[in-house]
PDB file of C-alpha atoms in Angstrom:
ATOM      1  CA  MET A  44       6.137 124.594 -55.189  1.00  0.00           C
ATOM      2  CA  LYS A  45       2.747 125.994 -54.245  1.00  0.00           C
ATOM      3  CA  ILE A  46       0.691 128.804 -55.681  1.00  0.00           C
ATOM      4  CA  PRO A  47       0.409 131.676 -53.155  1.00  0.00           C
ATOM      5  CA  ARG A  48      -2.928 132.023 -51.475  1.00  0.00           C
ATOM      6  CA  GLY A  49      -5.181 134.709 -52.834  1.00  0.00           C
ATOM      7  CA  THR A  50      -8.643 136.029 -52.225  1.00  0.00           C
ATOM      8  CA  ALA A  51     -11.635 133.844 -52.809  1.00  0.00           C
ATOM      9  CA  GLN A  52     -12.291 135.830 -55.995  1.00  0.00           C
ATOM     10  CA  SER A  53      -8.779 135.312 -57.366  1.00  0.00           C
ATOM     11  CA  PRO A  54      -8.675 132.506 -59.981  1.00  0.00           C
ATOM     12  CA  LYS A  55      -5.870 129.996 -59.706  1.00  0.00           C
ATOM     13  CA  TYR A  56      -4.267 131.041 -63.004  1.00  0.00           C
ATOM     14  CA  GLN A  57      -4.017 134.660 -61.787  1.00  0.00           C
ATOM     15  CA  ARG A  58      -2.277 133.536 -58.609  1.00  0.00           C
ATOM     16  CA  LEU A  59       0.076 131.412 -60.706  1.00  0.00           C
ATOM     17  CA  ALA A  60       0.788 134.447 -62.926  1.00  0.00           C
ATOM     18  CA  ALA A  61       1.554 136.506 -59.801  1.00  0.00           C
ATOM     19  CA  ASP A  62       4.084 133.921 -58.613  1.00  0.00           C
ATOM     20  CA  LEU A  63       5.730 133.811 -62.035  1.00  0.00           C
ATOM     21  CA  ARG A  64       6.009 137.627 -61.907  1.00  0.00           C
ATOM     22  CA  ARG A  65       7.729 137.268 -58.538  1.00  0.00           C
ATOM     23  CA  ARG A  66      10.212 134.754 -59.902  1.00  0.00           C
ATOM     24  CA  ILE A  67      10.923 136.995 -62.888  1.00  0.00           C
ATOM     25  CA  ALA A  68      11.471 140.018 -60.601  1.00  0.00           C
ATOM     26  CA  GLU A  69      13.880 138.017 -58.416  1.00  0.00           C
ATOM     27  CA  GLY A  70      15.977 137.121 -61.454  1.00  0.00           C
ATOM     28  CA  GLU A  71      15.269 133.407 -61.443  1.00  0.00           C
ATOM     29  CA  PHE A  72      14.808 133.438 -65.219  1.00  0.00           C
ATOM     30  CA  THR A  73      17.252 134.982 -67.682  1.00  0.00           C
ATOM     31  CA  ALA A  74      16.679 136.496 -71.091  1.00  0.00           C
ATOM     32  CA  ASP A  75      18.976 134.058 -72.894  1.00  0.00           C
ATOM     33  CA  ALA A  76      17.233 130.902 -71.630  1.00  0.00           C
ATOM     34  CA  ALA A  77      13.690 129.719 -72.210  1.00  0.00           C
ATOM     35  CA  LEU A  78      11.313 129.468 -69.281  1.00  0.00           C
ATOM     36  CA  PRO A  79      10.338 125.980 -68.142  1.00  0.00           C
ATOM     37  CA  VAL A  80       7.968 124.352 -70.591  1.00  0.00           C
ATOM     38  CA  GLU A  81       4.279 124.084 -69.700  1.00  0.00           C
ATOM     39  CA  SER A  82       4.606 120.454 -68.601  1.00  0.00           C
ATOM     40  CA  GLU A  83       7.394 121.406 -66.174  1.00  0.00           C
ATOM     41  CA  LEU A  84       5.395 124.318 -64.717  1.00  0.00           C
ATOM     42  CA  GLU A  85       2.432 121.976 -64.435  1.00  0.00           C
ATOM     43  CA  ARG A  86       4.598 119.593 -62.395  1.00  0.00           C
ATOM     44  CA  GLN A  87       6.146 122.357 -60.245  1.00  0.00           C
ATOM     45  CA  TYR A  88       2.820 123.857 -59.236  1.00  0.00           C
ATOM     46  CA  GLY A  89       0.607 120.777 -59.317  1.00  0.00           C
ATOM     47  CA  VAL A  90      -1.992 122.406 -61.567  1.00  0.00           C
ATOM     48  CA  ALA A  91      -3.669 121.553 -64.849  1.00  0.00           C
ATOM     49  CA  ARG A  92      -2.027 122.386 -68.169  1.00  0.00           C
ATOM     50  CA  ASN A  93      -4.788 124.890 -68.998  1.00  0.00           C
ATOM     51  CA  THR A  94      -4.088 126.798 -65.750  1.00  0.00           C
ATOM     52  CA  VAL A  95      -0.419 127.123 -66.743  1.00  0.00           C
ATOM     53  CA  ARG A  96      -1.338 128.216 -70.251  1.00  0.00           C
ATOM     54  CA  LEU A  97      -3.712 130.904 -68.985  1.00  0.00           C
ATOM     55  CA  ALA A  98      -1.111 132.206 -66.528  1.00  0.00           C
ATOM     56  CA  VAL A  99       1.532 132.435 -69.231  1.00  0.00           C
ATOM     57  CA  ASP A 100      -1.010 134.161 -71.502  1.00  0.00           C
ATOM     58  CA  VAL A 101      -1.439 136.845 -68.838  1.00  0.00           C
ATOM     59  CA  LEU A 102       2.285 137.574 -68.780  1.00  0.00           C
ATOM     60  CA  VAL A 103       2.500 137.545 -72.570  1.00  0.00           C
ATOM     61  CA  ASN A 104      -0.315 140.083 -72.725  1.00  0.00           C
ATOM     62  CA  GLU A 105       1.502 142.234 -70.164  1.00  0.00           C
ATOM     63  CA  GLY A 106       4.553 142.270 -72.408  1.00  0.00           C
ATOM     64  CA  ARG A 107       6.708 140.376 -69.873  1.00  0.00           C
ATOM     65  CA  LEU A 108       7.039 137.189 -71.932  1.00  0.00           C
ATOM     66  CA  VAL A 109       7.137 136.379 -75.621  1.00  0.00           C
ATOM     67  CA  ARG A 110       6.449 133.039 -77.283  1.00  0.00           C
ATOM     68  CA  LEU A 111       8.852 132.139 -80.080  1.00  0.00           C
ATOM     69  CA  GLN A 112       7.471 129.512 -82.423  1.00  0.00           C
ATOM     70  CA  GLY A 113       9.418 126.278 -82.092  1.00  0.00           C
ATOM     71  CA  LYS A 114      11.807 127.730 -79.494  1.00  0.00           C
ATOM     72  CA  GLY A 115       9.835 128.289 -76.295  1.00  0.00           C
ATOM     73  CA  THR A 116       8.794 131.171 -74.053  1.00  0.00           C
ATOM     74  CA  TYR A 117      11.326 133.860 -73.145  1.00  0.00           C
ATOM     75  CA  LEU A 118      11.513 137.032 -71.120  1.00  0.00           C
ATOM     76  CA  ARG A 119      10.673 140.005 -73.286  1.00  0.00           C
ATOM     77  CA  GLU A 120      13.396 142.438 -72.358  1.00  0.00           C
ATOM     78  CA  HIS A 121      14.059 145.907 -73.704  1.00  0.00           C
ATOM     79  CA  PRO A 122      17.053 147.909 -72.514  1.00  0.00           C
ATOM     80  CA  VAL A 123      15.686 150.727 -70.366  1.00  0.00           C
ATOM     81  CA  LEU A 124      17.061 154.203 -71.032  1.00  0.00           C
ATOM     82  CA  ASP A 125      17.033 156.815 -68.268  1.00  0.00           C
ATOM     83  CA  HIS A 126      15.861 160.161 -69.639  1.00  0.00           C
ATOM     84  CA  ARG A 127      16.655 163.177 -67.467  1.00  0.00           C
ATOM     85  CA  ALA A 128      13.274 164.815 -67.879  1.00  0.00           C
ATOM     86  CA  TYR A 129      14.173 167.566 -65.429  1.00  0.00           C
ATOM     87  CA  GLY A 130      17.493 168.118 -63.752  1.00  0.00           C
ATOM     88  CA  PRO A 131      19.632 170.699 -61.987  1.00  0.00           C
ATOM     89  CA  CYS A 132      21.048 173.602 -63.993  1.00  0.00           C
ATOM     90  CA  PRO A 133      24.671 172.955 -64.951  1.00  0.00           C
ATOM     91  CA  PRO A 134      27.231 175.506 -63.726  1.00  0.00           C
ATOM     92  CA  ALA A 135      27.356 178.802 -65.645  1.00  0.00           C
ATOM     93  CA  THR A 136      24.039 178.042 -67.343  1.00  0.00           C
ATOM     94  CA  PRO A 137      21.683 180.977 -67.982  1.00  0.00           C
ATOM     95  CA  ARG A 138      18.403 181.092 -66.140  1.00  0.00           C
ATOM     96  CA  ASP A 139      16.714 179.318 -69.035  1.00  0.00           C
ATOM     97  CA  CYS A 140      18.140 175.984 -67.900  1.00  0.00           C
ATOM     98  CA  LEU A 141      15.714 173.888 -69.942  1.00  0.00           C
ATOM     99  CA  ALA A 142      18.193 171.827 -71.934  1.00  0.00           C
ATOM    100  CA  ALA A 143      17.506 171.301 -75.630  1.00  0.00           C
ATOM    101  CA  PRO A 144      15.639 167.960 -75.715  1.00  0.00           C
ATOM    102  CA  SER A 145      17.485 166.654 -78.787  1.00  0.00           C
ATOM    103  CA  ALA A 146      20.862 167.335 -77.184  1.00  0.00           C
ATOM    104  CA  VAL A 147      19.756 165.603 -73.982  1.00  0.00           C
ATOM    105  CA  TYR A 148      18.569 162.468 -75.810  1.00  0.00           C
ATOM    106  CA  LEU A 149      21.744 162.304 -77.897  1.00  0.00           C
ATOM    107  CA  GLY A 150      23.955 162.580 -74.813  1.00  0.00           C
ATOM    108  CA  GLU A 151      21.999 159.898 -72.954  1.00  0.00           C
ATOM    109  CA  ALA A 152      22.190 157.529 -75.919  1.00  0.00           C
ATOM    110  CA  ASP A 153      25.955 158.078 -76.159  1.00  0.00           C
ATOM    111  CA  GLU A 154      26.371 157.392 -72.422  1.00  0.00           C
ATOM    112  CA  ALA A 155      24.443 154.134 -72.796  1.00  0.00           C
ATOM    113  CA  GLY A 156      26.409 153.104 -75.876  1.00  0.00           C
ATOM    114  CA  ARG A 157      23.296 153.117 -78.032  1.00  0.00           C
ATOM    115  CA  GLU A 158      22.529 154.575 -81.442  1.00  0.00           C
ATOM    116  CA  LEU A 159      19.905 157.325 -81.618  1.00  0.00           C
ATOM    117  CA  GLY A 160      17.947 157.836 -84.825  1.00  0.00           C
ATOM    118  CA  THR A 161      15.219 160.378 -85.546  1.00  0.00           C
ATOM    119  CA  ASP A 162      12.549 160.746 -88.210  1.00  0.00           C
ATOM    120  CA  PHE A 163      11.183 164.292 -88.438  1.00  0.00           C
ATOM    121  CA  GLU A 164       8.059 165.909 -89.860  1.00  0.00           C
ATOM    122  CA  MET A 165       6.152 169.198 -89.608  1.00  0.00           C
ATOM    123  CA  MET A 166       2.366 169.495 -89.798  1.00  0.00           C
ATOM    124  CA  ILE A 167      -0.304 172.178 -89.603  1.00  0.00           C
ATOM    125  CA  VAL A 168      -3.321 170.780 -87.762  1.00  0.00           C
ATOM    126  CA  ARG A 169      -6.341 171.832 -85.731  1.00  0.00           C
ATOM    127  CA  ALA A 170      -5.575 172.137 -82.034  1.00  0.00           C
ATOM    128  CA  ARG A 171      -6.993 169.507 -79.712  1.00  0.00           C
ATOM    129  CA  VAL A 172      -9.014 170.847 -76.816  1.00  0.00           C
ATOM    130  CA  ASP A 173      -6.292 170.163 -74.226  1.00  0.00           C
ATOM    131  CA  ILE A 174      -3.509 171.655 -76.358  1.00  0.00           C
ATOM    132  CA  ALA A 175      -5.572 174.739 -77.152  1.00  0.00           C
ATOM    133  CA  GLU A 176      -6.363 175.285 -73.480  1.00  0.00           C
ATOM    134  CA  ARG A 177      -2.677 175.134 -72.525  1.00  0.00           C
ATOM    135  CA  LEU A 178      -1.667 177.541 -75.277  1.00  0.00           C
ATOM    136  CA  GLY A 179      -4.531 179.942 -74.599  1.00  0.00           C
ATOM    137  CA  LEU A 180      -6.246 179.256 -77.937  1.00  0.00           C
ATOM    138  CA  ARG A 181      -9.721 178.287 -79.034  1.00  0.00           C
ATOM    139  CA  PRO A 182     -10.183 174.584 -79.802  1.00  0.00           C
ATOM    140  CA  GLY A 183      -9.798 173.927 -83.488  1.00  0.00           C
ATOM    141  CA  GLU A 184      -7.471 176.847 -84.198  1.00  0.00           C
ATOM    142  CA  ALA A 185      -4.586 176.068 -86.546  1.00  0.00           C
ATOM    143  CA  ILE A 186      -1.312 175.191 -84.850  1.00  0.00           C
ATOM    144  CA  VAL A 187       2.098 174.035 -86.046  1.00  0.00           C
ATOM    145  CA  VAL A 188       3.252 170.607 -84.850  1.00  0.00           C
ATOM    146  CA  ARG A 189       6.862 169.489 -85.148  1.00  0.00           C
ATOM    147  CA  ARG A 190       7.118 165.722 -84.626  1.00  0.00           C
ATOM    148  CA  GLN A 191      10.162 163.589 -83.892  1.00  0.00           C
ATOM    149  CA  LEU A 192      10.002 159.795 -83.981  1.00  0.00           C
ATOM    150  CA  ARG A 193      13.010 158.605 -81.986  1.00  0.00           C
ATOM    151  CA  LEU A 194      14.586 155.167 -82.297  1.00  0.00           C
ATOM    152  CA  LEU A 195      17.278 153.549 -80.175  1.00  0.00           C
ATOM    153  CA  ASP A 196      19.265 150.880 -81.977  1.00  0.00           C
ATOM    154  CA  ARG A 197      16.475 151.009 -84.600  1.00  0.00           C
ATOM    155  CA  GLU A 198      13.842 150.147 -82.006  1.00  0.00           C
ATOM    156  CA  PRO A 199      10.944 152.599 -81.456  1.00  0.00           C
ATOM    157  CA  TYR A 200      11.602 154.673 -78.341  1.00  0.00           C
ATOM    158  CA  SER A 201       9.491 157.846 -78.243  1.00  0.00           C
ATOM    159  CA  ILE A 202       7.145 160.113 -80.164  1.00  0.00           C
ATOM    160  CA  GLU A 203       7.669 163.785 -79.399  1.00  0.00           C
ATOM    161  CA  GLU A 204       5.360 166.512 -80.699  1.00  0.00           C
ATOM    162  CA  SER A 205       5.978 170.233 -80.098  1.00  0.00           C
ATOM    163  CA  HIS A 206       2.856 172.383 -80.565  1.00  0.00           C
ATOM    164  CA  TYR A 207       3.159 176.071 -81.471  1.00  0.00           C
ATOM    165  CA  ARG A 208       0.717 178.881 -82.137  1.00  0.00           C
ATOM    166  CA  ALA A 209       0.581 179.428 -85.877  1.00  0.00           C
ATOM    167  CA  GLY A 210       1.268 183.134 -85.377  1.00  0.00           C
ATOM    168  CA  LEU A 211       4.454 182.400 -83.449  1.00  0.00           C
ATOM    169  CA  ALA A 212       5.815 179.922 -85.994  1.00  0.00           C
ATOM    170  CA  ALA A 213       4.810 181.803 -89.166  1.00  0.00           C
ATOM    171  CA  GLY A 214       7.754 183.052 -91.198  1.00  0.00           C
ATOM    172  CA  THR A 215      10.326 181.264 -89.025  1.00  0.00           C
ATOM    173  CA  PRO A 216      12.377 178.063 -89.406  1.00  0.00           C
ATOM    174  CA  LEU A 217       9.741 176.376 -87.242  1.00  0.00           C
ATOM    175  CA  MET A 218       7.709 176.090 -90.450  1.00  0.00           C
ATOM    176  CA  GLU A 219      10.466 174.124 -92.173  1.00  0.00           C
ATOM    177  CA  PRO A 220       9.942 170.339 -92.527  1.00  0.00           C
ATOM    178  CA  ASP A 221      13.404 169.636 -91.134  1.00  0.00           C
ATOM    179  CA  PRO A 222      15.168 169.842 -87.769  1.00  0.00           C
ATOM    180  CA  VAL A 223      16.580 173.252 -86.875  1.00  0.00           C
ATOM    181  CA  GLU A 224      20.273 173.616 -86.114  1.00  0.00           C
ATOM    182  CA  GLY A 225      20.597 174.188 -82.385  1.00  0.00           C
ATOM    183  CA  GLY A 226      17.063 172.934 -81.806  1.00  0.00           C
ATOM    184  CA  ASP A 227      13.755 174.773 -81.760  1.00  0.00           C
ATOM    185  CA  GLU A 228      15.013 176.486 -78.619  1.00  0.00           C
ATOM    186  CA  ALA A 229      17.477 178.480 -80.714  1.00  0.00           C
ATOM    187  CA  VAL A 230      14.664 179.772 -82.933  1.00  0.00           C
ATOM    188  CA  LEU A 231      12.561 180.721 -79.932  1.00  0.00           C
ATOM    189  CA  ALA A 232      15.496 182.623 -78.447  1.00  0.00           C
ATOM    190  CA  THR A 233      15.898 184.687 -81.629  1.00  0.00           C
ATOM    191  CA  LEU A 234      12.184 185.504 -81.416  1.00  0.00           C
ATOM    192  CA  GLY A 235      12.589 186.759 -77.853  1.00  0.00           C
ATOM    193  CA  ARG A 236      10.623 183.777 -76.479  1.00  0.00           C
ATOM    194  CA  THR A 237      13.345 182.055 -74.443  1.00  0.00           C
ATOM    195  CA  GLU A 238      11.814 179.345 -72.258  1.00  0.00           C
ATOM    196  CA  ILE A 239      12.606 179.887 -68.586  1.00  0.00           C
ATOM    197  CA  GLY A 240      10.254 177.418 -66.907  1.00  0.00           C
ATOM    198  CA  ALA A 241       7.975 174.480 -67.537  1.00  0.00           C
ATOM    199  CA  VAL A 242       5.227 172.396 -65.964  1.00  0.00           C
ATOM    200  CA  ASP A 243       5.018 168.663 -66.633  1.00  0.00           C
ATOM    201  CA  HIS A 244       1.925 166.484 -66.574  1.00  0.00           C
ATOM    202  CA  LEU A 245       2.572 162.716 -66.459  1.00  0.00           C
ATOM    203  CA  VAL A 246      -0.058 160.088 -67.200  1.00  0.00           C
ATOM    204  CA  ALA A 247      -0.087 156.440 -68.200  1.00  0.00           C
ATOM    205  CA  ARG A 248      -2.547 155.062 -70.741  1.00  0.00           C
ATOM    206  CA  MET A 249      -2.886 152.255 -73.231  1.00  0.00           C
ATOM    207  CA  PRO A 250      -1.740 153.014 -76.787  1.00  0.00           C
ATOM    208  CA  GLY A 251      -4.162 153.582 -79.623  1.00  0.00           C
ATOM    209  CA  PRO A 252      -3.993 151.344 -82.716  1.00  0.00           C
ATOM    210  CA  GLU A 253      -1.498 153.537 -84.608  1.00  0.00           C
ATOM    211  CA  GLU A 254       0.688 153.979 -81.521  1.00  0.00           C
ATOM    212  CA  ALA A 255       0.666 150.245 -80.809  1.00  0.00           C
ATOM    213  CA  GLN A 256       1.675 149.538 -84.394  1.00  0.00           C
ATOM    214  CA  TRP A 257       4.589 151.979 -84.240  1.00  0.00           C
ATOM    215  CA  PHE A 258       5.923 151.071 -80.776  1.00  0.00           C
ATOM    216  CA  GLN A 259       5.542 147.316 -81.409  1.00  0.00           C
ATOM    217  CA  GLY A 260       5.030 146.692 -77.695  1.00  0.00           C
ATOM    218  CA  GLY A 261       3.185 143.850 -76.046  1.00  0.00           C
ATOM    219  CA  PRO A 262      -0.627 144.032 -76.037  1.00  0.00           C
ATOM    220  CA  GLY A 263      -0.627 144.943 -72.346  1.00  0.00           C
ATOM    221  CA  VAL A 264       2.236 147.484 -72.346  1.00  0.00           C
ATOM    222  CA  PRO A 265       1.059 151.053 -71.574  1.00  0.00           C
ATOM    223  CA  LEU A 266       2.513 154.342 -72.705  1.00  0.00           C
ATOM    224  CA  MET A 267       3.979 157.003 -70.431  1.00  0.00           C
ATOM    225  CA  VAL A 268       2.819 160.386 -71.696  1.00  0.00           C
ATOM    226  CA  GLN A 269       4.755 163.465 -70.614  1.00  0.00           C
ATOM    227  CA  THR A 270       3.065 166.757 -71.495  1.00  0.00           C
ATOM    228  CA  ARG A 271       5.339 169.741 -70.880  1.00  0.00           C
ATOM    229  CA  VAL A 272       4.067 173.317 -71.090  1.00  0.00           C
ATOM    230  CA  THR A 273       6.959 175.785 -71.357  1.00  0.00           C
ATOM    231  CA  TYR A 274       6.802 179.449 -70.402  1.00  0.00           C
ATOM    232  CA  ASP A 275       8.651 182.694 -70.779  1.00  0.00           C
ATOM    233  CA  ARG A 276       7.799 185.905 -68.954  1.00  0.00           C
ATOM    234  CA  ARG A 277       4.877 186.585 -71.298  1.00  0.00           C
ATOM    235  CA  GLY A 278       3.125 183.250 -70.894  1.00  0.00           C
ATOM    236  CA  PRO A 279       3.027 179.790 -72.508  1.00  0.00           C
ATOM    237  CA  VAL A 280       5.410 179.246 -75.411  1.00  0.00           C
ATOM    238  CA  ARG A 281       4.744 175.685 -76.549  1.00  0.00           C
ATOM    239  CA  VAL A 282       3.338 172.319 -75.511  1.00  0.00           C
ATOM    240  CA  ILE A 283       5.626 169.307 -75.889  1.00  0.00           C
ATOM    241  CA  GLU A 284       3.878 165.949 -75.703  1.00  0.00           C
ATOM    242  CA  THR A 285       6.207 162.955 -75.566  1.00  0.00           C
ATOM    243  CA  ARG A 286       5.001 159.358 -75.535  1.00  0.00           C
ATOM    244  CA  TYR A 287       7.245 156.541 -74.345  1.00  0.00           C
ATOM    245  CA  SER A 288       6.717 152.784 -74.243  1.00  0.00           C
ATOM    246  CA  ALA A 289       6.683 152.000 -70.513  1.00  0.00           C
ATOM    247  CA  ASP A 290       8.803 148.850 -70.866  1.00  0.00           C
ATOM    248  CA  ARG A 291      11.849 150.614 -72.308  1.00  0.00           C
ATOM    249  CA  SER A 292      11.889 154.089 -70.747  1.00  0.00           C
ATOM    250  CA  ARG A 293      12.377 155.647 -67.324  1.00  0.00           C
ATOM    251  CA  LEU A 294      11.999 159.366 -66.610  1.00  0.00           C
ATOM    252  CA  VAL A 295      14.411 160.823 -64.051  1.00  0.00           C
ATOM    253  CA  TYR A 296      13.635 164.072 -62.224  1.00  0.00           C
ATOM    254  CA  GLY A 297      15.915 166.157 -60.044  1.00  0.00           C
ATOM    255  CA  VAL A 298      14.267 167.989 -57.146  1.00  0.00           C
ATOM    256  CA  GLY A 299      15.801 170.677 -54.952  1.00  0.00           C
ATOM    257  CA  ASP A 300      19.440 171.714 -54.714  1.00  0.00           C
ATOM    258  CA  LEU A 301      21.550 169.000 -56.326  1.00  0.00           C
ATOM    259  CA  GLY A 302      24.753 171.026 -56.546  1.00  0.00           C
ATOM    260  CA  ALA A 303      26.703 168.290 -54.756  1.00  0.00           C
ATOM    261  CA  ARG A 304      25.868 165.789 -57.485  1.00  0.00           C
ATOM    262  CA  THR A 305      27.540 165.812 -60.872  1.00  0.00           C
ATOM    263  CA  THR A 306      24.845 163.643 -62.430  1.00  0.00           C
ATOM    264  CA  LEU A 307      21.382 162.420 -61.656  1.00  0.00           C
ATOM    265  CA  PRO A 308      21.904 158.802 -60.567  1.00  0.00           C
ATOM    266  CA  ALA A 309      19.719 156.114 -62.007  1.00  0.00           C
ATOM    267  CA  PRO A 310      17.122 155.016 -59.471  1.00  0.00           C
ATOM    268  CA  ALA A 311      17.293 151.566 -57.964  1.00  0.00           C
ATOM    269  CA  THR A 312      15.612 148.782 -59.867  1.00  0.00           C
ATOM    270  CA  PRO A 313      11.892 149.280 -59.266  1.00  0.00           C
ATOM    271  CA  VAL A 314      10.022 146.736 -57.194  1.00  0.00           C
ATOM    272  CA  ASP A 315       7.640 144.699 -59.277  1.00  0.00           C
ATOM    273  CA  PRO A 316       4.044 145.381 -58.138  1.00  0.00           C
ATOM    274  CA  ALA A 317       3.387 141.676 -58.087  1.00  0.00           C
ATOM    275  CA  ARG A 318       5.875 141.215 -55.268  1.00  0.00           C
ATOM    276  CA  ALA A 319       3.745 143.360 -52.991  1.00  0.00           C
ATOM    277  CA  ASP A 320       1.031 140.733 -53.319  1.00  0.00           C
ATOM    278  CA  ALA A 321       3.306 137.794 -52.731  1.00  0.00           C
ATOM    279  CA  PRO A 322       3.180 136.154 -49.297  1.00  0.00           C
TER     280      PRO A 322
END
């Protein structure tokens, strides 16, 4: 077995890491069996032990592999849950077809045969610049944040924070430190602020120290951050920022008329970027 050719600037251990990514993507290794030991990889590729170790370190840092003391190196696999971030309106649904997020997550967990748990808290904080801009406030104004820490099978899955103008939330159940029956959407409807549309902003970034500690991901695993600004006919209603660990989540969007489909199908298994570099 040979290491694929790379550019003159590409170190041998990086090219070895790329080939190991390819083999992982093609299913050569399974989660219930250890990868070949370093001496075996050294023999397969005809490289020095240090080159193998550095290549494996790369994949460990990317969150693809995990070393278990005394047992070997294994694939680090998390079940991936498809979250229907935006889908077609079900039949007979009012124009405000933004489904209650909690109901959506619960249904998806049930479909996947997984247990959904949620820790909830309410805070009054100063608005970040980006949140204030989206809500039409001045930076630093007081806002109400309702946070949900979601777990699937007791494993950290997402952090969701809904940001409200203090004036909108004051004197309503949105100020309570507990979930609201029917979801926050029910409270907004009683206030005459039914959400009828939304704009999503999706970015990927590395987690901060507190996020990394909570998600317990690999040192090289990024977060997917979905920032949704919802609107009614009067303007923005709230900003929902949801952070997902990229190795255990997949956002599914429906576009156009999907009336002929009863569900949004899960996309095909994504192609590993490393395979695009393989010869």
